[in-house]
Coordinates of C-alpha atoms in Angstrom, one line a residue:
X1 CA 32.9 13.5 45.3
X2 CA 32.1 9.8 44.9
X3 CA 28.4 8.8 45.4
X4 CA 27.3 5.6 47.0
X5 CA 24.7 3.3 45.5
X6 CA 22.0 4.7 47.8
X7 CA 23.0 8.3 46.9
X8 CA 23.0 7.5 43.2
X9 CA 19.5 6.0 43.3
X10 CA 18.1 9.2 44.7
X11 CA 19.0 11.1 41.6
X12 CA 15.6 11.8 39.9
X13 CA 16.8 10.9 36.4
X14 CA 18.6 7.7 37.5
X15 CA 15.6 6.8 39.8
X16 CA 13.2 7.0 36.8
X17 CA 15.4 4.8 34.6
X18 CA 15.7 2.2 37.4
X19 CA 12.0 2.1 37.9
X20 CA 11.1 2.0 34.2
X21 CA 13.7 -0.8 33.4
X22 CA 13.4 -2.6 36.7
X23 CA 17.2 -2.3 37.2
X24 CA 18.6 -4.3 40.2
X25 CA 21.3 -3.0 42.6
X26 CA 23.7 -5.4 41.0
X27 CA 23.7 -3.4 37.7
X28 CA 23.7 -0.1 39.6
X29 CA 26.9 -1.1 41.4
X30 CA 28.5 -2.5 38.3
X31 CA 28.0 0.9 36.5
X32 CA 28.7 3.1 39.6
X33 CA 31.6 4.9 37.8
X34 CA 29.4 5.8 34.9
X35 CA 26.6 7.0 37.2
X36 CA 28.9 9.1 39.2
X37 CA 30.3 10.7 36.1
X38 CA 26.7 11.5 34.9
X39 CA 25.7 13.1 38.2
X40 CA 28.8 15.2 38.4
X41 CA 28.7 16.4 34.7
X42 CA 24.9 16.6 34.0
X43 CA 23.5 20.1 33.8
X44 CA 19.8 20.7 33.0
X45 CA 19.2 23.6 30.7
X46 CA 16.4 26.1 31.5
X47 CA 13.8 26.9 28.9
X48 CA 14.7 30.5 28.6
X49 CA 15.6 31.2 24.9
X50 CA 17.9 30.1 22.2
X51 CA 21.5 28.8 22.0
X52 CA 23.0 32.1 23.1
X53 CA 21.5 31.4 26.6
X54 CA 23.0 27.9 26.8
X55 CA 25.5 27.3 29.7
X56 CA 26.5 23.8 28.7
X57 CA 30.2 23.1 28.3
X58 CA 29.4 22.2 24.7
X59 CA 26.8 24.6 23.6
X60 CA 23.5 23.0 22.5
X61 CA 24.5 19.5 23.9
X62 CA 23.3 18.1 27.2
X63 CA 24.5 14.9 28.8
X64 CA 21.9 12.3 29.0
X65 CA 21.6 8.8 30.4
X66 CA 20.0 5.6 29.2
X67 CA 19.9 1.9 30.1
X68 CA 20.3 -0.8 27.4
X69 CA 21.4 -4.4 27.2
X70 CA 21.8 -4.5 31.0
X71 CA 24.1 -1.5 31.2
X72 CA 24.0 2.3 31.7
X73 CA 25.3 4.6 29.0
X74 CA 25.8 8.3 28.7
X75 CA 25.2 10.2 25.5
X76 CA 24.8 13.8 24.4
X77 CA 21.4 15.1 23.2
X78 CA 20.2 18.5 22.0
X79 CA 19.4 20.8 24.9
X80 CA 16.2 22.9 25.1
X81 CA 18.0 26.0 23.8
X82 CA 19.2 24.1 20.7
X83 CA 15.6 22.8 20.2
X84 CA 14.2 26.3 20.5
X85 CA 16.4 27.4 17.7
X86 CA 15.8 24.2 15.6
X87 CA 12.0 23.4 16.1
X88 CA 12.1 20.7 13.4
X89 CA 15.1 18.8 14.8
X90 CA 13.1 15.7 15.7
X91 CA 11.2 15.7 12.4
X92 CA 14.5 15.8 10.5
X93 CA 16.0 13.0 12.6
X94 CA 13.1 10.6 12.9
X95 CA 10.5 11.3 10.2
X96 CA 10.8 8.6 7.5
X97 CA 8.2 10.1 5.2
X98 CA 5.3 12.5 5.3
X99 CA 3.2 13.8 2.4
X100 CA 2.1 16.9 4.4
X101 CA 3.9 19.3 6.7
X102 CA 3.7 18.1 10.3
X103 CA 4.3 21.7 11.6
X104 CA 1.6 22.7 14.0
X105 CA 1.2 25.6 16.4
X106 CA 0.5 23.1 19.2
X107 CA 3.5 21.7 21.0
X108 CA 1.4 19.2 22.9
X109 CA -2.1 17.7 23.2
X110 CA -2.5 19.8 26.4
X111 CA -2.0 23.0 24.3
X112 CA -4.5 21.7 21.8
X113 CA -7.1 21.0 24.5
X114 CA -6.5 24.4 26.1
X115 CA -7.0 26.1 22.7
X116 CA -10.1 24.2 22.1
X117 CA -11.5 25.0 25.5
X118 CA -11.6 28.7 24.4
X119 CA -14.0 27.7 21.6
X120 CA -16.1 24.9 23.0
X121 CA -15.9 23.1 26.4
X122 CA -17.7 20.1 24.8
X123 CA -15.0 19.9 22.1
X124 CA -12.1 20.3 24.5
X125 CA -13.6 17.4 26.7
X126 CA -13.9 15.3 23.5
X127 CA -10.3 15.9 22.6
X128 CA -9.2 15.1 26.2
X129 CA -11.2 11.9 26.0
X130 CA -9.5 11.0 22.7
X131 CA -6.1 11.8 24.2
X132 CA -6.9 9.4 27.1
X133 CA -7.8 6.7 24.6
X134 CA -4.4 7.2 23.0
X135 CA -2.6 6.8 26.4
X136 CA -4.7 3.8 27.4
X137 CA -4.2 2.2 24.0
X138 CA -0.5 2.6 24.0
X139 CA -0.2 0.5 27.2
X140 CA -1.5 -2.5 25.1
X141 CA 0.2 -1.4 21.9
X142 CA -3.0 0.0 20.3
X143 CA -3.4 3.2 18.2
X144 CA -6.7 4.9 17.5
X145 CA -9.1 5.1 14.5
X146 CA -10.4 8.7 14.7
X147 CA -13.4 9.6 12.6
X148 CA -15.6 12.6 12.3
X149 CA -16.9 15.3 9.9
X150 CA -14.6 17.1 7.5
X151 CA -12.6 19.9 9.1
X152 CA -13.2 19.0 12.8
X153 CA -9.4 18.7 13.4
X154 CA -8.6 14.9 13.0
X155 CA -5.5 15.5 11.0
X156 CA -4.3 18.2 13.4
X157 CA -4.7 15.8 16.4
X158 CA -2.7 13.2 14.5
X159 CA 0.0 15.7 13.7
X160 CA 0.5 16.7 17.3
X161 CA 0.5 13.0 18.3
X162 CA 3.1 12.2 15.5
X163 CA 5.4 14.9 16.7
X164 CA 5.2 13.5 20.2
X165 CA 6.5 10.1 18.9
X166 CA 9.2 11.9 16.9
X167 CA 10.4 13.7 20.0
X168 CA 10.7 10.3 21.7
X169 CA 13.0 9.1 18.9
X170 CA 10.4 6.8 17.2
X171 CA 10.6 6.4 13.4
X172 CA 7.4 7.7 11.9
X173 CA 5.6 7.5 8.6
X174 CA 2.6 9.9 8.1
X175 CA 0.8 9.5 4.8
X176 CA -2.7 10.1 3.3
X177 CA -4.2 6.8 2.1
X178 CA -4.8 8.3 -1.4
X179 CA -1.0 9.1 -1.6
X180 CA -0.1 5.6 -0.4
X181 CA -2.3 3.8 -2.9
X182 CA -1.2 6.1 -5.8
X183 CA 2.5 5.8 -5.0
X184 CA 2.3 2.1 -4.4
X185 CA 0.5 1.5 -7.7
X186 CA 3.0 3.6 -9.7
X187 CA 6.0 1.8 -8.1
X188 CA 4.6 -1.7 -8.7
X189 CA 3.6 -1.1 -12.3
X190 CA 6.7 1.0 -13.3
X191 CA 9.3 -0.4 -15.7
X192 CA 11.6 -1.1 -12.7
X193 CA 9.2 -2.5 -10.1
X194 CA 9.5 -1.4 -6.5
X195 CA 7.7 -1.9 -3.2
X196 CA 9.3 1.1 -1.4
X197 CA 6.1 2.8 -0.3
X198 CA 4.4 -0.5 0.6
X199 CA 7.3 -1.7 2.7
X200 CA 7.9 1.7 4.3
X201 CA 4.4 1.6 5.6
X202 CA 4.5 -2.0 6.6
X203 CA 7.6 -1.8 8.7
X204 CA 7.4 1.8 10.2
X205 CA 7.8 1.9 13.9
X206 CA 4.7 4.1 14.1
X207 CA 2.4 4.6 11.1
X208 CA -0.2 7.3 10.6
X209 CA -2.8 6.7 7.8
X210 CA -4.7 9.9 7.2
X211 CA -8.1 10.1 5.4
X212 CA -8.7 6.4 5.1
X213 CA -11.6 5.8 2.7
X214 CA -10.9 8.9 0.7
X215 CA -9.4 6.8 -2.1
X216 CA -11.6 5.2 -4.8
X217 CA -11.7 1.6 -3.7
X218 CA -10.5 -1.1 -6.0
X219 CA -9.9 -4.8 -5.4
X220 CA -6.1 -4.3 -5.9
X221 CA -5.8 -1.2 -3.6
X222 CA -7.9 -2.9 -0.9
X223 CA -6.4 -6.3 -0.9
X224 CA -2.8 -5.9 -2.2
X225 CA -2.0 -2.6 -0.6
X226 CA -4.1 -1.8 2.4
X227 CA -4.8 -5.3 3.7
X228 CA -1.1 -6.2 3.1
X229 CA 0.1 -3.4 5.3
X230 CA -2.6 -3.6 7.9
X231 CA -2.4 -7.4 8.3
X232 CA 1.4 -7.2 8.7
X233 CA 1.1 -4.5 11.4
X234 CA -1.7 -6.3 13.1
X235 CA 0.4 -9.5 13.2
X236 CA 3.5 -7.7 14.5
X237 CA 1.6 -5.4 17.0
X238 CA 3.0 -2.2 15.4
X239 CA 1.5 1.1 16.5
X240 CA -0.9 2.4 13.9
X241 CA -3.1 5.5 13.8
X242 CA -6.0 6.2 11.4
X243 CA -8.2 9.2 10.5
X244 CA -11.3 9.0 8.4
X245 CA -14.6 10.8 7.7
X246 CA -16.2 7.3 8.0
X247 CA -16.7 5.2 11.1
X248 CA -15.6 1.5 10.7
X249 CA -19.1 0.3 9.8
X250 CA -19.3 2.8 6.9
X251 CA -15.7 2.0 5.9
X252 CA -16.6 -1.7 5.7
X253 CA -19.5 -0.9 3.5
X254 CA -17.4 1.3 1.2
X255 CA -14.7 -1.3 0.9
X256 CA -17.3 -4.0 0.0
X257 CA -18.4 -2.0 -3.1
X258 CA -15.5 -1.8 -5.5
X259 CA -16.0 -0.8 -9.2
X260 CA -13.7 -3.5 -10.6
X261 CA -15.2 -6.4 -8.6
X262 CA -15.0 -9.8 -10.1
X263 CA -16.4 -11.5 -7.0
X264 CA -19.9 -11.9 -5.7
X265 CA -21.2 -9.3 -3.3
X266 CA -21.0 -11.8 -0.5
X267 CA -17.3 -12.4 -1.2
X268 CA -16.7 -8.6 -1.4
X269 CA -18.3 -8.2 2.0
X270 CA -16.0 -10.9 3.4
X271 CA -12.9 -9.1 1.9
X272 CA -14.1 -5.8 3.4
X273 CA -14.8 -7.4 6.7
X274 CA -11.4 -8.9 6.8
X275 CA -9.6 -5.6 6.5
X276 CA -11.9 -3.8 9.0
X277 CA -11.4 -6.7 11.5
X278 CA -7.6 -6.2 11.3
X279 CA -8.1 -2.4 11.9
X280 CA -10.2 -3.1 14.9
X281 CA -7.4 -5.3 16.3
X282 CA -5.0 -2.4 15.9
X283 CA -6.9 0.4 17.4
X284 CA -9.6 1.9 19.6
X285 CA -12.3 3.6 17.5
X286 CA -13.3 7.1 18.6
X287 CA -15.3 10.0 17.2
X288 CA -14.1 13.6 17.0
X289 CA -17.0 16.0 17.5
X290 CA -17.4 19.6 16.5
X291 CA -18.0 21.9 13.6
X292 CA -15.7 22.3 10.6
X293 CA -12.9 24.8 11.1
X294 CA -12.3 25.3 7.4

């Protein structure tokens, strides 16, 4: 059966792509053969187990559709049965680097909120508010700076958020600031100099900097590493997420007091203000409440 333009546009997947990409009827008509093939061959898997339950013609592979460069394309993607058997698939495909495991028992922020609601309604509302900050910020290409006491779940929240980006095919770097500054220092002062870690963090599609302010601040770490990365990401509007035990005011104070300073205190304050100002341009600041779970 050959579908008309109007019939094709009623398909829920095609309709969503048309709306998101503002596709005109001209392009729909041009790719009518591709769209007809997609409708006739696409089969949605049900989330009912592993690969042995898959009914696709090619087990584990599901036909998908996307719009790029003014044209519709079909491709094969892992089906839900394959993903059930390979829970780390998206991490393996899209995670550039992480110095901690991003495995988490929560598949989504909704699951995290639901779990938290069993412990504290106040905490679950707080996490829901933070999640909304993430959603609102992403509309204008802003991440979040999430601060709070040790053990309240900041890193766990960022891990769930990172996995969401990985599932969407985004290239992600997730790194503790202490790891970043240590690796960058070792690479830049090695016999064969390198900027691998620095550049990896500068150019990542989505960057998660965990435990900002945990590192012992020096002029070099602050200005040559952190400011270098954050300023580049600010200038290029790259999504960046931070966690810290310190709010931005306290972070500024910490970064204005470096043990190897050769500047006046006034100049150190300017340097600290400069980096915090860039962070503010990248994120919405939000506090995570609650007691330590450790």
